[in-house]
JSON list of C-alpha atoms in Angstrom, two decimals:
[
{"chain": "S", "resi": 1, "resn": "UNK", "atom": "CA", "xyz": [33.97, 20.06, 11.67]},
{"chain": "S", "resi": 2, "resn": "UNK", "atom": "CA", "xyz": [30.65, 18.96, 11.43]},
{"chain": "S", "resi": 3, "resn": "UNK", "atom": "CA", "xyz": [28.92, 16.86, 8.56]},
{"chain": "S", "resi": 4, "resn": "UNK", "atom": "CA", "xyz": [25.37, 17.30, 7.87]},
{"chain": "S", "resi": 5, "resn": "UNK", "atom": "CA", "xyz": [22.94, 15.14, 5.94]},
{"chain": "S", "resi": 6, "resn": "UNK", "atom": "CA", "xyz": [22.20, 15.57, 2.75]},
{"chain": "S", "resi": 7, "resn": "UNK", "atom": "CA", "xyz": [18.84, 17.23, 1.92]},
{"chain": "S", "resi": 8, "resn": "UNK", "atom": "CA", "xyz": [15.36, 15.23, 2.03]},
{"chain": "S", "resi": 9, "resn": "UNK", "atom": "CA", "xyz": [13.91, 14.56, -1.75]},
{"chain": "S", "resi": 10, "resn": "UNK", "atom": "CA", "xyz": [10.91, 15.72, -2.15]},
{"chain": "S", "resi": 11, "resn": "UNK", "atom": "CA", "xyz": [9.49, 11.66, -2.83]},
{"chain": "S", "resi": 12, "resn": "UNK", "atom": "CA", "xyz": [11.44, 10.89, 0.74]},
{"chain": "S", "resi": 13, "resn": "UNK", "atom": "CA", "xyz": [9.03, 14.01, 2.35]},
{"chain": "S", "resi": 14, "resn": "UNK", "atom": "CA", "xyz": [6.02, 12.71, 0.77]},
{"chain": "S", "resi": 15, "resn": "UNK", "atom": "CA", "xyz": [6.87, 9.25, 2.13]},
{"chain": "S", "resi": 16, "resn": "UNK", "atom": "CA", "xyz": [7.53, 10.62, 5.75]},
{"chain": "S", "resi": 17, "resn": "UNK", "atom": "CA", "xyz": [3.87, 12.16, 5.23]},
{"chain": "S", "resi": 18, "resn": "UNK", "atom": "CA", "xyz": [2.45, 8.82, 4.75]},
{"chain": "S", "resi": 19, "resn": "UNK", "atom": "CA", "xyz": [4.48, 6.82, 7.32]},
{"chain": "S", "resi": 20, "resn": "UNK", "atom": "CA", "xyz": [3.19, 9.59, 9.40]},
{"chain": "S", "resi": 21, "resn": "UNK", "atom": "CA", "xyz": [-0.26, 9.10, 8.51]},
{"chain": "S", "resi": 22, "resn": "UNK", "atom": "CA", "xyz": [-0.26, 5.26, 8.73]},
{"chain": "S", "resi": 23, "resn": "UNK", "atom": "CA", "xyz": [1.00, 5.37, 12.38]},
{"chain": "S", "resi": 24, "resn": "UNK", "atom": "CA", "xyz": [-2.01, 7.64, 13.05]},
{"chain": "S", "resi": 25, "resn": "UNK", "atom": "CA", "xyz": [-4.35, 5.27, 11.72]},
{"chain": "S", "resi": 26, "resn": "UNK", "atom": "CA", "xyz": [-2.53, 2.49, 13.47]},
{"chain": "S", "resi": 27, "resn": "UNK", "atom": "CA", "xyz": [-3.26, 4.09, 16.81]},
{"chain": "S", "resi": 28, "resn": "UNK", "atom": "CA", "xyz": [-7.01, 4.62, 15.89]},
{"chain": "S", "resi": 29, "resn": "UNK", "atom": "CA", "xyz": [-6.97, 0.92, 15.10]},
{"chain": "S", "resi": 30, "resn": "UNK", "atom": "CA", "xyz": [-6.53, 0.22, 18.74]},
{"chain": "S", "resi": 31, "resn": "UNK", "atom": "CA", "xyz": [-9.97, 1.30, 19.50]},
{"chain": "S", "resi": 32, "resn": "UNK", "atom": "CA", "xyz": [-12.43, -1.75, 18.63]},
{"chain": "S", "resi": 33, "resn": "UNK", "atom": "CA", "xyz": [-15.63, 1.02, 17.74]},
{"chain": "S", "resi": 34, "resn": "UNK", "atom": "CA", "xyz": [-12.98, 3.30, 15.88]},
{"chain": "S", "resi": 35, "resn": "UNK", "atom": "CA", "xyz": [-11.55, 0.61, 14.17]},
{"chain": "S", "resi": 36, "resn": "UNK", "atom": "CA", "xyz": [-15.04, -0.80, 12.88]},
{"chain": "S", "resi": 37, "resn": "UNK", "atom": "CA", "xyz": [-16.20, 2.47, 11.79]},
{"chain": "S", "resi": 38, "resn": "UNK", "atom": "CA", "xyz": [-13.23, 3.11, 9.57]},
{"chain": "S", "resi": 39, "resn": "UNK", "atom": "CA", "xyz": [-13.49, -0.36, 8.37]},
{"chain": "S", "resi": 40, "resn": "UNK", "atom": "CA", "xyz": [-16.91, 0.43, 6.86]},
{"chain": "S", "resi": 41, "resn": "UNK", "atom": "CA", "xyz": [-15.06, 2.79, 4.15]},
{"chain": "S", "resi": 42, "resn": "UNK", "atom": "CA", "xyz": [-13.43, -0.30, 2.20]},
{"chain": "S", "resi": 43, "resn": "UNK", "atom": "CA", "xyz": [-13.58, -0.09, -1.08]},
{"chain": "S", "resi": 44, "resn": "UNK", "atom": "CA", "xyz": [-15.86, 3.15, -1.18]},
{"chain": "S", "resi": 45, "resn": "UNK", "atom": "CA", "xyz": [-15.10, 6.21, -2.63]},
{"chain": "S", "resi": 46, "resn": "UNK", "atom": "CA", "xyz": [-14.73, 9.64, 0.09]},
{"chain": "S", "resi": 47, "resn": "UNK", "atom": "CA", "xyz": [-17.96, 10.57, -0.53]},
{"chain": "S", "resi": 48, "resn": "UNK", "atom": "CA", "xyz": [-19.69, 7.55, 0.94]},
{"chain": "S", "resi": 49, "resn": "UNK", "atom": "CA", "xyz": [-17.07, 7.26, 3.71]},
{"chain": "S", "resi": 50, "resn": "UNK", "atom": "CA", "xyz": [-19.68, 8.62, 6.07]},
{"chain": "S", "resi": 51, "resn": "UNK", "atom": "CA", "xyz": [-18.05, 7.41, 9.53]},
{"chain": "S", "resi": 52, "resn": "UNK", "atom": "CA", "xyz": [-14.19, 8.31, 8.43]},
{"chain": "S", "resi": 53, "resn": "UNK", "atom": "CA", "xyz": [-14.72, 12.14, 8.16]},
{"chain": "S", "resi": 54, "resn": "UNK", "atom": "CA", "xyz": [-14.24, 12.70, 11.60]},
{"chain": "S", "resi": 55, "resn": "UNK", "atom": "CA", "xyz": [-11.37, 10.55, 12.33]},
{"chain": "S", "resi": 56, "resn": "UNK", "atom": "CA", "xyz": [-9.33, 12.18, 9.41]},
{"chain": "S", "resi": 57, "resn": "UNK", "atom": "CA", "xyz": [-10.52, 15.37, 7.93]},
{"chain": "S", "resi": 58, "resn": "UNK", "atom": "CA", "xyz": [-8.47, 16.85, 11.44]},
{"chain": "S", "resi": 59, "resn": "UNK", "atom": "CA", "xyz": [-5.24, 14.99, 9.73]},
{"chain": "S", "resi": 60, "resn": "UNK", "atom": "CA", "xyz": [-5.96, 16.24, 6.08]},
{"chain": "S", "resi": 61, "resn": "UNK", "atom": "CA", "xyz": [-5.11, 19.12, 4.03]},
{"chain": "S", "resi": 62, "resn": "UNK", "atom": "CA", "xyz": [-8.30, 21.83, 3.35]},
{"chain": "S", "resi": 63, "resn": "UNK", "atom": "CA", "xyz": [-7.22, 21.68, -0.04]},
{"chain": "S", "resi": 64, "resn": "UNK", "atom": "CA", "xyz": [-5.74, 18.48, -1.20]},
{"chain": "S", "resi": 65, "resn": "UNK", "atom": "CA", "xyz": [-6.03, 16.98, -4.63]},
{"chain": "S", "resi": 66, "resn": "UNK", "atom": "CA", "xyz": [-8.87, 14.44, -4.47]},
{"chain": "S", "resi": 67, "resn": "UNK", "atom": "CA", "xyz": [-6.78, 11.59, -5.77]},
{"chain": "S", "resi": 68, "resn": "UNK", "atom": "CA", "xyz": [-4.67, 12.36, -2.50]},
{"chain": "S", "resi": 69, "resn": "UNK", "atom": "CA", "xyz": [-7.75, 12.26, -0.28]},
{"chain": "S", "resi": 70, "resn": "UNK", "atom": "CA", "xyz": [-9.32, 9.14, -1.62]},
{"chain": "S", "resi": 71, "resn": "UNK", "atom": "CA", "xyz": [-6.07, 6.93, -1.38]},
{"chain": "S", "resi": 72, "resn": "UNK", "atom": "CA", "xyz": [-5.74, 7.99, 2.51]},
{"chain": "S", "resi": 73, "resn": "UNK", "atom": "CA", "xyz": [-9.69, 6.98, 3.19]},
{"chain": "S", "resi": 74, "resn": "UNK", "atom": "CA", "xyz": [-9.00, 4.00, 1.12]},
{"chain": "S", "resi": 75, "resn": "UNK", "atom": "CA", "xyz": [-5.62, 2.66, 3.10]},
{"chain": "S", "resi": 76, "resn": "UNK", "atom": "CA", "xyz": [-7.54, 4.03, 6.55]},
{"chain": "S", "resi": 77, "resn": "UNK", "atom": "CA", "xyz": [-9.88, 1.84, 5.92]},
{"chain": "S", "resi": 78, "resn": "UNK", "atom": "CA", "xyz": [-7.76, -1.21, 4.29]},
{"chain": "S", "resi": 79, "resn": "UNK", "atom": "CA", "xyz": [-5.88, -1.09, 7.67]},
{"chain": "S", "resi": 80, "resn": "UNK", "atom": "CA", "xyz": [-8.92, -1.06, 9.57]},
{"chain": "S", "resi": 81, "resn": "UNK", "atom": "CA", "xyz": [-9.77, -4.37, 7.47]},
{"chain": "S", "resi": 82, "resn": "UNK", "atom": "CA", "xyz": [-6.40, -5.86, 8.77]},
{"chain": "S", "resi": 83, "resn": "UNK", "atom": "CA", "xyz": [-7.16, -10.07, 9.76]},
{"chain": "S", "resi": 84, "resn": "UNK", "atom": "CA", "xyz": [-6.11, -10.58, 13.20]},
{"chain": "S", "resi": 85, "resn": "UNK", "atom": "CA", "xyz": [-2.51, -11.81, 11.84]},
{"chain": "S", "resi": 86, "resn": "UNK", "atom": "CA", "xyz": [-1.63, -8.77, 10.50]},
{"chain": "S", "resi": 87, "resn": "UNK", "atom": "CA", "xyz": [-2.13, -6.59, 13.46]},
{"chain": "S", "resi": 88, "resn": "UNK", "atom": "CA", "xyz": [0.52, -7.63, 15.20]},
{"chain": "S", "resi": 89, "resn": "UNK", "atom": "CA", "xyz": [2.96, -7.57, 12.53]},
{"chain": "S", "resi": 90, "resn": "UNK", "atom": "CA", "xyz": [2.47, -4.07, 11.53]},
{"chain": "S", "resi": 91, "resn": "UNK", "atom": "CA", "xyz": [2.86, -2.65, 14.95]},
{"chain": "S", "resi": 92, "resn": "UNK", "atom": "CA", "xyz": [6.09, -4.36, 15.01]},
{"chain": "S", "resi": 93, "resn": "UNK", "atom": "CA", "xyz": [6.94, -3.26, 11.55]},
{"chain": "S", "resi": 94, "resn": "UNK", "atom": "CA", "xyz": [6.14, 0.23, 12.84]},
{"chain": "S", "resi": 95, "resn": "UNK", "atom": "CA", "xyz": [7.47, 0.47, 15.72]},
{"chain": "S", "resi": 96, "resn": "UNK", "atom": "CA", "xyz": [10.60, -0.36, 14.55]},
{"chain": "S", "resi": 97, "resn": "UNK", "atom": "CA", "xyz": [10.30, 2.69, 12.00]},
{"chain": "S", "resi": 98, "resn": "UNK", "atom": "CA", "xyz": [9.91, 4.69, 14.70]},
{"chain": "S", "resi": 99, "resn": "UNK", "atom": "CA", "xyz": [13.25, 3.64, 15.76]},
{"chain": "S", "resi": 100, "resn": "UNK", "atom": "CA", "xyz": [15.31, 3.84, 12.67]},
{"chain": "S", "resi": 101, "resn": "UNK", "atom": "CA", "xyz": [13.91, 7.22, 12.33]},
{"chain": "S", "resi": 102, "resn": "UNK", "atom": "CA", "xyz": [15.29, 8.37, 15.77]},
{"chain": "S", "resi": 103, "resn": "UNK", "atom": "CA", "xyz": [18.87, 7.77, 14.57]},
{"chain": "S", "resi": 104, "resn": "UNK", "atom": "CA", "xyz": [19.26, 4.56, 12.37]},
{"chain": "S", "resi": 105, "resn": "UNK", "atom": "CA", "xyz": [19.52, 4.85, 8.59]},
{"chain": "S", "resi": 106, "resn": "UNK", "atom": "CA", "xyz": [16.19, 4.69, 6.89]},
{"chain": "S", "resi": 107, "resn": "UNK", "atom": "CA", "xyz": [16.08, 2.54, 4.03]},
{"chain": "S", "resi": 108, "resn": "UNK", "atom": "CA", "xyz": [15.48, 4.49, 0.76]},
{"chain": "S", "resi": 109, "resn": "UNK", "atom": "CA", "xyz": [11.61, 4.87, -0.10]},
{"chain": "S", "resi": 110, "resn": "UNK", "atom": "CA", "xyz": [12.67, 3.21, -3.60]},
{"chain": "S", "resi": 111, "resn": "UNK", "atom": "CA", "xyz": [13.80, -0.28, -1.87]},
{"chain": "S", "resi": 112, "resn": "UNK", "atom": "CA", "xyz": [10.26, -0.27, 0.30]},
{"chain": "S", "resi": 113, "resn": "UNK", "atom": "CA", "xyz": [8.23, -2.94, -0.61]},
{"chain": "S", "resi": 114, "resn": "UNK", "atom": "CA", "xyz": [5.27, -1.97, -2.72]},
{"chain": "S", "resi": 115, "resn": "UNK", "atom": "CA", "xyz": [2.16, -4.02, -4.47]},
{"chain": "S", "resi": 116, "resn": "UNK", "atom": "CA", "xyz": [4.21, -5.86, -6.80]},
{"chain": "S", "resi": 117, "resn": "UNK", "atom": "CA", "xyz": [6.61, -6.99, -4.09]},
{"chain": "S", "resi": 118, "resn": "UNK", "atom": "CA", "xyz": [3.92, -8.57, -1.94]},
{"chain": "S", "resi": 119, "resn": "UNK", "atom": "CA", "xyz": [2.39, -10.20, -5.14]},
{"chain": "S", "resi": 120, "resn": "UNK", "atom": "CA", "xyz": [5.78, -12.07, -5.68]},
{"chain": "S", "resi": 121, "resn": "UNK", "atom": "CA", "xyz": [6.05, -12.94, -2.31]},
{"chain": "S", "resi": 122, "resn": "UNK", "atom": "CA", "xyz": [2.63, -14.42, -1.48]},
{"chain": "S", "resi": 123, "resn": "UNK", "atom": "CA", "xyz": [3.15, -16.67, -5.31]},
{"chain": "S", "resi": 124, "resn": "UNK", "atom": "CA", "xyz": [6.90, -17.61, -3.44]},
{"chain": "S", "resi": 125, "resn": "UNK", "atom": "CA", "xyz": [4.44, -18.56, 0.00]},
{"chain": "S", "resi": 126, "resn": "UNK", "atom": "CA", "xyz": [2.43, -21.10, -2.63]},
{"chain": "S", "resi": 127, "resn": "UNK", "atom": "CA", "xyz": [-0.63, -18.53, -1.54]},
{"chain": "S", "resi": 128, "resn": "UNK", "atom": "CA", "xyz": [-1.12, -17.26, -5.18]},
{"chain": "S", "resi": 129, "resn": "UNK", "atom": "CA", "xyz": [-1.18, -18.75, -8.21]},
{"chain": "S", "resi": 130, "resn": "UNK", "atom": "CA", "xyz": [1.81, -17.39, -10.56]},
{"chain": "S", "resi": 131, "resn": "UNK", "atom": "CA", "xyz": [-0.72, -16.79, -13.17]},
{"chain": "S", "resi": 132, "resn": "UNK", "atom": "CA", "xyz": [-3.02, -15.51, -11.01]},
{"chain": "S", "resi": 133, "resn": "UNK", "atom": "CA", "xyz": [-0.87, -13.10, -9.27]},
{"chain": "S", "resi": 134, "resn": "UNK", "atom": "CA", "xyz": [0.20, -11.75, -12.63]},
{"chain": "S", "resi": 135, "resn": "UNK", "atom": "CA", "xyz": [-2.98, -11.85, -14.14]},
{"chain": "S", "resi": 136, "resn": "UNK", "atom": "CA", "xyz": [-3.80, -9.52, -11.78]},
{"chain": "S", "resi": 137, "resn": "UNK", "atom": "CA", "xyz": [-1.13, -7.08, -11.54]},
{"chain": "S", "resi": 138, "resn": "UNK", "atom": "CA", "xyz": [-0.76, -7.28, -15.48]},
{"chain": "S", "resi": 139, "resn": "UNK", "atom": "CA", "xyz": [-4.58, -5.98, -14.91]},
{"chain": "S", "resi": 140, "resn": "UNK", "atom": "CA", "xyz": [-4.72, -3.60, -12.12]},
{"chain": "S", "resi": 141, "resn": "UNK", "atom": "CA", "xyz": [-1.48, -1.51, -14.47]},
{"chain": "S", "resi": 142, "resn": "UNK", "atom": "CA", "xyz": [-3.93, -0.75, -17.26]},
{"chain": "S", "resi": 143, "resn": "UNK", "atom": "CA", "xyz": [-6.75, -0.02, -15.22]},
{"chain": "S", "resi": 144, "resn": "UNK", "atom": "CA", "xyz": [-7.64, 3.68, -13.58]},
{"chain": "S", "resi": 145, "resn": "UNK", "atom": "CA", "xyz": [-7.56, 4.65, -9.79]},
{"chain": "S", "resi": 146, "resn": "UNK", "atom": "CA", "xyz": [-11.35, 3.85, -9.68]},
{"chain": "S", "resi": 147, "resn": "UNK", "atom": "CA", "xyz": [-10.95, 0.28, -10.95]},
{"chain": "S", "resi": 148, "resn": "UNK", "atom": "CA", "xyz": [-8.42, -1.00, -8.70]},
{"chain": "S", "resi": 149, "resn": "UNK", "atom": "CA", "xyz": [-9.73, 0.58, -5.55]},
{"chain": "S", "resi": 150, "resn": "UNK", "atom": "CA", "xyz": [-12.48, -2.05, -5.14]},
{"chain": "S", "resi": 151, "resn": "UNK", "atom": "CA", "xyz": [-10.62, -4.68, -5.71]},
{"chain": "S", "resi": 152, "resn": "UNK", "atom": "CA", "xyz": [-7.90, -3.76, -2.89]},
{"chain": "S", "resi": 153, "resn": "UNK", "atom": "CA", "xyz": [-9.82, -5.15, 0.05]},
{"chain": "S", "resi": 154, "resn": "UNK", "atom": "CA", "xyz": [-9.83, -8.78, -0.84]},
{"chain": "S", "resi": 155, "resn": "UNK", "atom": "CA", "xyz": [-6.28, -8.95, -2.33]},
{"chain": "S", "resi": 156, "resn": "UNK", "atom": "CA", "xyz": [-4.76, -6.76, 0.78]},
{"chain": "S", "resi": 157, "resn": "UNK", "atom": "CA", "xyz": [-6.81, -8.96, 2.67]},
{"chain": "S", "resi": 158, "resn": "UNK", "atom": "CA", "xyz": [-5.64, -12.65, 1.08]},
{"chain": "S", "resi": 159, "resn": "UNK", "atom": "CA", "xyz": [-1.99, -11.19, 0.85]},
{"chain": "S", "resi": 160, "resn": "UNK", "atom": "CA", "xyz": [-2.38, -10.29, 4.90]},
{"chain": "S", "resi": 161, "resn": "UNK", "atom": "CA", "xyz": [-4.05, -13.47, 5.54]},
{"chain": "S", "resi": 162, "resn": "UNK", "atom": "CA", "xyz": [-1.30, -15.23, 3.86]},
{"chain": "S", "resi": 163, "resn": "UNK", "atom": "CA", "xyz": [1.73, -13.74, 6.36]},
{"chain": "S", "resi": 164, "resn": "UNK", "atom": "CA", "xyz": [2.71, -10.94, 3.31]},
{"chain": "S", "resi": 165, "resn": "UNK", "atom": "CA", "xyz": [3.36, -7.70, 4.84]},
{"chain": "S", "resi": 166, "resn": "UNK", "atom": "CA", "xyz": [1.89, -4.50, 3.18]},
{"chain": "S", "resi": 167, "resn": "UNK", "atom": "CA", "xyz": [3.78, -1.47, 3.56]},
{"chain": "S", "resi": 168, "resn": "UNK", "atom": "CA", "xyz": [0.80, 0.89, 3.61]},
{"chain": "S", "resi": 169, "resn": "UNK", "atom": "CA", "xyz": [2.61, 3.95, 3.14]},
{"chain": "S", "resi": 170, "resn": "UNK", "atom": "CA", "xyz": [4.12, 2.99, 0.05]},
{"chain": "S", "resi": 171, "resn": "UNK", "atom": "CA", "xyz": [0.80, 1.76, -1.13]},
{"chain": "S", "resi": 172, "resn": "UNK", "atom": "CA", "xyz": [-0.43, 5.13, -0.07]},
{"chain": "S", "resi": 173, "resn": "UNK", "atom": "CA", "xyz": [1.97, 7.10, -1.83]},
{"chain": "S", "resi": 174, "resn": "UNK", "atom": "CA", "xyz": [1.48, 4.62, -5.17]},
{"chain": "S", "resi": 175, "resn": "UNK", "atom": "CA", "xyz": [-2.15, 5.45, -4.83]},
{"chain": "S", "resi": 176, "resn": "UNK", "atom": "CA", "xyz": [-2.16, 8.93, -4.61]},
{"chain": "S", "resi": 177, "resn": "UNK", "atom": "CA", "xyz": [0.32, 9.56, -7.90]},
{"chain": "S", "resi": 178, "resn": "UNK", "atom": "CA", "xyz": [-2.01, 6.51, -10.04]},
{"chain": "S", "resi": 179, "resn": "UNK", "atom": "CA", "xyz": [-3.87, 8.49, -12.22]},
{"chain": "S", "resi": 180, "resn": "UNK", "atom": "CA", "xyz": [-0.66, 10.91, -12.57]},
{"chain": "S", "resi": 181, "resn": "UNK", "atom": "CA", "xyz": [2.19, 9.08, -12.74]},
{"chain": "S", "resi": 182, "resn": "UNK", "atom": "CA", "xyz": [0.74, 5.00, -13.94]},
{"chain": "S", "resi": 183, "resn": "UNK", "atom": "CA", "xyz": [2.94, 4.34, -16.60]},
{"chain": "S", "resi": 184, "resn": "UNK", "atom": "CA", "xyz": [6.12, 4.80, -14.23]},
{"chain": "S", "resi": 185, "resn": "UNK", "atom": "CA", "xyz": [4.27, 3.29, -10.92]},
{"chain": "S", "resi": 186, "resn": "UNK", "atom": "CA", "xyz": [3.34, 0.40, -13.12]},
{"chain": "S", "resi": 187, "resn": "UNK", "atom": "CA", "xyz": [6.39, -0.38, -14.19]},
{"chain": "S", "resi": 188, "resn": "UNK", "atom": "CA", "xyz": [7.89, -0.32, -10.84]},
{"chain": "S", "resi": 189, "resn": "UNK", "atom": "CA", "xyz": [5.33, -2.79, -9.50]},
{"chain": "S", "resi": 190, "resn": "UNK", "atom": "CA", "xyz": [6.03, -4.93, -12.53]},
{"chain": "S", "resi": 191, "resn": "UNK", "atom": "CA", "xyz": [9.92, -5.35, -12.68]},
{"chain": "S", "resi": 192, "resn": "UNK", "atom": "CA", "xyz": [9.83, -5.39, -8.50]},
{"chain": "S", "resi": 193, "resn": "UNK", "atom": "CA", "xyz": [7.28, -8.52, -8.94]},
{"chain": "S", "resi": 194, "resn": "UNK", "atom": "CA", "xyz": [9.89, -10.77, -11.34]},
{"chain": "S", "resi": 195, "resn": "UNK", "atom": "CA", "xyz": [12.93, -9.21, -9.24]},
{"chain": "S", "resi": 196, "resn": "UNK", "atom": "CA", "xyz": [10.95, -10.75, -5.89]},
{"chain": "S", "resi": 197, "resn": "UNK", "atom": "CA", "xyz": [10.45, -14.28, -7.41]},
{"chain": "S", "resi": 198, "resn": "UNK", "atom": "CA", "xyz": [12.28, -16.90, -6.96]},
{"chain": "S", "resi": 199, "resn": "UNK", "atom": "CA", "xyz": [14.15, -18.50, -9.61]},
{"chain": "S", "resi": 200, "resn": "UNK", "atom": "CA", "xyz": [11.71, -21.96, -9.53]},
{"chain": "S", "resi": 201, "resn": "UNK", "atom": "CA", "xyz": [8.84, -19.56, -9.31]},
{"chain": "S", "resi": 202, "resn": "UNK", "atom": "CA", "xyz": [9.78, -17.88, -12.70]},
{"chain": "S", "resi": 203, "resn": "UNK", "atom": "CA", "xyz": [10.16, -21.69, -14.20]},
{"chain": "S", "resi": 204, "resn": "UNK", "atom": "CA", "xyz": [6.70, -22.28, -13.15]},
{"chain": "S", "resi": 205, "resn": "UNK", "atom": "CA", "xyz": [5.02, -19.22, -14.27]},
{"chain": "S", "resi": 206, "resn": "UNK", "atom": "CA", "xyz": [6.57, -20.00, -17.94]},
{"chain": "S", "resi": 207, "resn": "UNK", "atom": "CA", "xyz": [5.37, -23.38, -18.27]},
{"chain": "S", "resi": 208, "resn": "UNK", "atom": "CA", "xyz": [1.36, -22.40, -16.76]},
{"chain": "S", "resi": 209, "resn": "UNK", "atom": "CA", "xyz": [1.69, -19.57, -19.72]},
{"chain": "S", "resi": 210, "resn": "UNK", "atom": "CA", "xyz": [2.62, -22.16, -22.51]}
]
């Protein structure tokens, strides 16, 4: 008797999507020209992307909400940004992935780390502020899709710079569902943030608030 696995949801699909997209990326990265040109999209929205069209309009949908579209030119060209540290890491990161997907379990999209994770971790690494860090996330969950996308490339980039991983797929993913789905992506972001700090961390954050 044979057992089979249980079904994908249709949120572990749409995650597989991403992870598959981020590897693609990834591989452009390794190009130094490709890598600059889809650097030149951060912060911009699709329509300025000028130099990304041809590196992903082959790995897009023809019809694809633009929501969608603009968080995959957005994280294109956030990895793009990567500092030097970083690069390394997430090939790693990745190519482990690869692995666990060949046969290992894969950890459950839900227990990924997403924004609010790395926020916690980089005020745990002393390389945020807690006030800062929540000043910011506190901001970023009231704000639309076309707020927060400018300000991704210098957070991603201080978070990066600071030895916090991003998982870029789950970022994707978050991006993608913003404008539909805030109230319930914001909350995530918010309870993962406290879960992620430490308990002298939380001490501190109450006493800069008083």
């Amino acid at each position: 008797m044979t057992s089979s696995s249980p079904p994908k949801t249709v949120k572990q699909t749409q995650i597989e999507q991403c992870d598959a997209f981020v590897s693609y990326v990834l591989g452009l990265c390794r190009d130094k020209k490709t890598q600059a040109e889809l650097r030149t999209g951060l912060g911009l929205p699709v329509e300025r992307c000028t130099y990304l069209h041809r590196y992903l309009v082959p790995r897009l949908p023809e019809r694809q909400h633009p929501d969608a579209r603009r968080a995959r030119y957005a994280v294109a060209a956030l990895i793009a940004g990567r500092p030097r540290v970083a690069r390394d890491a997430d090939a790693a990161a990745h190519a482990t992935a690869a692995e666990a997907s060949a046969g290992a379990p894969v950890p459950e999209w839900w227990k990924r780390p997403n924004l609010g994770v790395a926020l916690a971790q980089a005020v745990n690494k002393r390389a945020l502020k807690p006030a800062s860090a929540e000043g910011d996330l506190h901001l970023m969950t009231r704000q639309s899709s076309d707020a927060i996308h400018p300000r991704l490339p210098s957070l991603t980039r201080h978070l990066l710079s600071s030895g916090v991983r991003v998982d870029w797929a789950v970022l994707l993913d978050d991006l993608s569902w913003w404008n539909h789905d805030r109230d319930r992506i914001a909350t995530r972001w918010l309870e993962s943030y406290f879960r992620t700090r430490t308990p002298d961390d939380r001490h501190d954050s109450l006493e800069e608030h008083k």
